PDB file of C-alpha atoms in Angstrom:
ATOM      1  CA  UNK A  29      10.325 -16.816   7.448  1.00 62.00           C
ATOM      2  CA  UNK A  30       8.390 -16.562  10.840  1.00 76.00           C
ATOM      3  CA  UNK A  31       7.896 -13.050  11.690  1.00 85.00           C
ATOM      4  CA  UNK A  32       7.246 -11.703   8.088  1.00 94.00           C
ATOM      5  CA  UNK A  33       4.536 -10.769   6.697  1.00 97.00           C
ATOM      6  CA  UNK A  34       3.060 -10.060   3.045  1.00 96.00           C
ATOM      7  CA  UNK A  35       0.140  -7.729   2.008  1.00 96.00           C
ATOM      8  CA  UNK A  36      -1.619  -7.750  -1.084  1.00 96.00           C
ATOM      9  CA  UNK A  37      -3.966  -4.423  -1.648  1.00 96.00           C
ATOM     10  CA  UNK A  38      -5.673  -3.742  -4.741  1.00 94.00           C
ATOM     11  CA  UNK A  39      -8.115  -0.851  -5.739  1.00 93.00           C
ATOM     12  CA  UNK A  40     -11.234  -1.497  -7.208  1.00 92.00           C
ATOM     13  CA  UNK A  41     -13.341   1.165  -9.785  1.00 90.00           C
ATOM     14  CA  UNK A  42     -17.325   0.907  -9.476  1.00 84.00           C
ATOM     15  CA  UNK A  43     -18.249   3.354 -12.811  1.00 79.00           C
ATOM     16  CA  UNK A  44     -21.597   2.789 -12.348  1.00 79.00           C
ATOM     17  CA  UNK A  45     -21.681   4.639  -9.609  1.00 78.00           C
ATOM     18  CA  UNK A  46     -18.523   7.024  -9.843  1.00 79.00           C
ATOM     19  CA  UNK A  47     -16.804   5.727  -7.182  1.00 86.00           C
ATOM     20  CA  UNK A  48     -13.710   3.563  -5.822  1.00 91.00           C
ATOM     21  CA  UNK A  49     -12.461   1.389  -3.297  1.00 93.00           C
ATOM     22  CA  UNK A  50      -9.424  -0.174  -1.610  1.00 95.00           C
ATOM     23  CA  UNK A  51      -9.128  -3.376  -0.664  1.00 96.00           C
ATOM     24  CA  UNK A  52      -5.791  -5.132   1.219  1.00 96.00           C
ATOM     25  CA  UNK A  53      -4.565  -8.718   3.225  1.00 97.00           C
ATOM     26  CA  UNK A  54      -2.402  -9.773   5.599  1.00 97.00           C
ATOM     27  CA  UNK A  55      -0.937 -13.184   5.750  1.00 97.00           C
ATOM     28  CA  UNK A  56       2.006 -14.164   7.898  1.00 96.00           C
ATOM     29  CA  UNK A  57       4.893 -16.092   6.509  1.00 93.00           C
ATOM     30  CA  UNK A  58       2.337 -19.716   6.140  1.00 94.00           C
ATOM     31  CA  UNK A  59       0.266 -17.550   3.893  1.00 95.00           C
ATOM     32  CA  UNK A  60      -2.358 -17.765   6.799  1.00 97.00           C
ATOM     33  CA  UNK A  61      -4.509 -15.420   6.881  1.00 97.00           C
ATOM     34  CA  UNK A  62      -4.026 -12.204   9.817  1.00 97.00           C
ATOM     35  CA  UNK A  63      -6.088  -9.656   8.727  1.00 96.00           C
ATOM     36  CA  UNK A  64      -7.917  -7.475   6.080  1.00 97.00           C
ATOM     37  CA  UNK A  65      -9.474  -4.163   5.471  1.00 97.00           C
ATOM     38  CA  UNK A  66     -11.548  -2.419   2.894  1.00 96.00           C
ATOM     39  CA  UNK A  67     -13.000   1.399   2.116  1.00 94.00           C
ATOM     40  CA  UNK A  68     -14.224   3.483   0.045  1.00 92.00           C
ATOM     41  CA  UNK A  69     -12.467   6.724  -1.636  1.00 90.00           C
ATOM     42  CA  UNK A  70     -14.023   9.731  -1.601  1.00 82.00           C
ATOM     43  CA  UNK A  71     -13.780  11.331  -4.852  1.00 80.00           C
ATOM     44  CA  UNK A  72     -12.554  10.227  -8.315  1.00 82.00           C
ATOM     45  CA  UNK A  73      -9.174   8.509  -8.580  1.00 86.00           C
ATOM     46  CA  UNK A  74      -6.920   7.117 -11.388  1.00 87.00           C
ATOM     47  CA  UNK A  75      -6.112   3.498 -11.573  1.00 86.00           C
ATOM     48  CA  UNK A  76      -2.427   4.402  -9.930  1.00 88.00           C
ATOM     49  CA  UNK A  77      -3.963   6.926  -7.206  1.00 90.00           C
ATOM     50  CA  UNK A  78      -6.232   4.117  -6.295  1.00 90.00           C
ATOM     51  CA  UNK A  79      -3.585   1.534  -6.161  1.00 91.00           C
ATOM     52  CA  UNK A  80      -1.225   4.118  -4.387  1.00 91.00           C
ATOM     53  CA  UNK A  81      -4.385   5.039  -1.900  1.00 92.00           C
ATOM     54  CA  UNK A  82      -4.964   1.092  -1.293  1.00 93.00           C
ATOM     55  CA  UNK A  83      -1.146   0.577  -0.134  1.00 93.00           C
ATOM     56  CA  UNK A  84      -1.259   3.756   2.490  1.00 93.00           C
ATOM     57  CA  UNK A  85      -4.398   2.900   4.072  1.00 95.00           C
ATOM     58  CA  UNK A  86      -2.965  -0.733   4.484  1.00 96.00           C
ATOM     59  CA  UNK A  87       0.257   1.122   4.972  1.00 96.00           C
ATOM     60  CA  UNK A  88      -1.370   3.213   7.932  1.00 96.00           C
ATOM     61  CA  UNK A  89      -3.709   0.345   9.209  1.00 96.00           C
ATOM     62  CA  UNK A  90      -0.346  -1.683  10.142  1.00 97.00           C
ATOM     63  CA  UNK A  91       1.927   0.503  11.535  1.00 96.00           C
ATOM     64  CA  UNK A  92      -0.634   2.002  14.180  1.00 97.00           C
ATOM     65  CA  UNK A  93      -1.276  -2.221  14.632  1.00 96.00           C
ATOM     66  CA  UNK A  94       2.638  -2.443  15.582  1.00 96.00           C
ATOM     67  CA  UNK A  95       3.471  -4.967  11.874  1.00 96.00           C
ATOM     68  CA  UNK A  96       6.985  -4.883  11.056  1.00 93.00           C
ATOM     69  CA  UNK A  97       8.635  -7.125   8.474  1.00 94.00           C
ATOM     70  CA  UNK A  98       5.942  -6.375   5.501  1.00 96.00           C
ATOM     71  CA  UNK A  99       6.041  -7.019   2.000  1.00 94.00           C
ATOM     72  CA  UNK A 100       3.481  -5.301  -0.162  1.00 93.00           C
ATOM     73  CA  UNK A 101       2.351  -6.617  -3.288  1.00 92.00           C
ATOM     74  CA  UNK A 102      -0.185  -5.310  -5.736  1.00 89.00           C
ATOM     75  CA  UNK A 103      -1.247  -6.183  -9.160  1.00 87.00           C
ATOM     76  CA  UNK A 104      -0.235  -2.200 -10.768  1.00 81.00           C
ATOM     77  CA  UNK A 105       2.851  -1.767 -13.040  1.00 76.00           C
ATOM     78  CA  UNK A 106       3.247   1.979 -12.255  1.00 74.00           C
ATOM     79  CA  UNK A 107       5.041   1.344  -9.511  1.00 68.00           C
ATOM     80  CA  UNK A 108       8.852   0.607 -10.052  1.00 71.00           C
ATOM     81  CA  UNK A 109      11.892   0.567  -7.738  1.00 71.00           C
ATOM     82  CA  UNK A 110      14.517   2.985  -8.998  1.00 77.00           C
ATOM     83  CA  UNK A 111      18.179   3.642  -8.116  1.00 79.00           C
ATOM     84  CA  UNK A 112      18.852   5.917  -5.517  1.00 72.00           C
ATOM     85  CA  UNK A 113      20.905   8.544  -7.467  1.00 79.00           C
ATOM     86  CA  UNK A 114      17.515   9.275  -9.570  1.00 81.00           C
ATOM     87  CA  UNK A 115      15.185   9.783  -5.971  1.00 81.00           C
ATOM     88  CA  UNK A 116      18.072  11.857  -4.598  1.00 84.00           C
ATOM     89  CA  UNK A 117      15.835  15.381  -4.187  1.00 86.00           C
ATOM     90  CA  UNK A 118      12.952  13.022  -2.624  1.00 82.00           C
ATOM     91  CA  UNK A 119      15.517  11.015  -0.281  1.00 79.00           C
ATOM     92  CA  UNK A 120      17.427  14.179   0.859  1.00 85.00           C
ATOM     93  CA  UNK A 121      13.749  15.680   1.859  1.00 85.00           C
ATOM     94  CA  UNK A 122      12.928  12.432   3.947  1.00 84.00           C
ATOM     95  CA  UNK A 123      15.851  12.471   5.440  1.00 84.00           C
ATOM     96  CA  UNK A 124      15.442  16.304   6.503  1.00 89.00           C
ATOM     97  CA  UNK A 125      12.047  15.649   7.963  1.00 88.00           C
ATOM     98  CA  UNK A 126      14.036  13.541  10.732  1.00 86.00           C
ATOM     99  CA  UNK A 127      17.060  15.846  11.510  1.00 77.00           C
TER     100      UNK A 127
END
């Protein structure tokens, strides 16, 4: 759908050299490519932490850009959509933060 857009971020673990890295992509709804970015992380990570780390920098990247309408995707299995009644303590916090 026109004005949508999906991002696919991965993190990537160099042992050789004790360090990690994010990667991420933007395409718009024809799967054309919008835009990308890449970093290093400072220190060591897990394989989740990196993951996590790769979808906040894109996270970051595209709201100070204006995007609205984004679907992440990533290749981890650690992260899982639960119902709301098990987030409650987390969702009553977020919703503090604004009142």
């Amino acid at each position: 759908m026109q004005g949508q857009y999906k991002c696919n971020v991965d993190a990537g673990f160099h042992d050789a050299e004790g360090k990690a890295s994010v990667g991420w992509c933007v395409r718009d709804h024809m799967g054309r490519f919008i835009l990308a970015g890449s970093s290093w992380i400072q220190g060591k990570c897990s394989t989740i932490e990196g993951e996590a780390i790769a979808m906040l920098e894109a996270m970051k990247e595209l709201e100070q850009r204006g995007f609205t309408n984004v679907m992440f995707e990533t290749d981890s299995k650690n992260v899982k959509s639960i119902k709301r009644q098990a987030n409650m303590v987390a969702h009553t916090l977020a919703r503090a933060a604004i009142s």
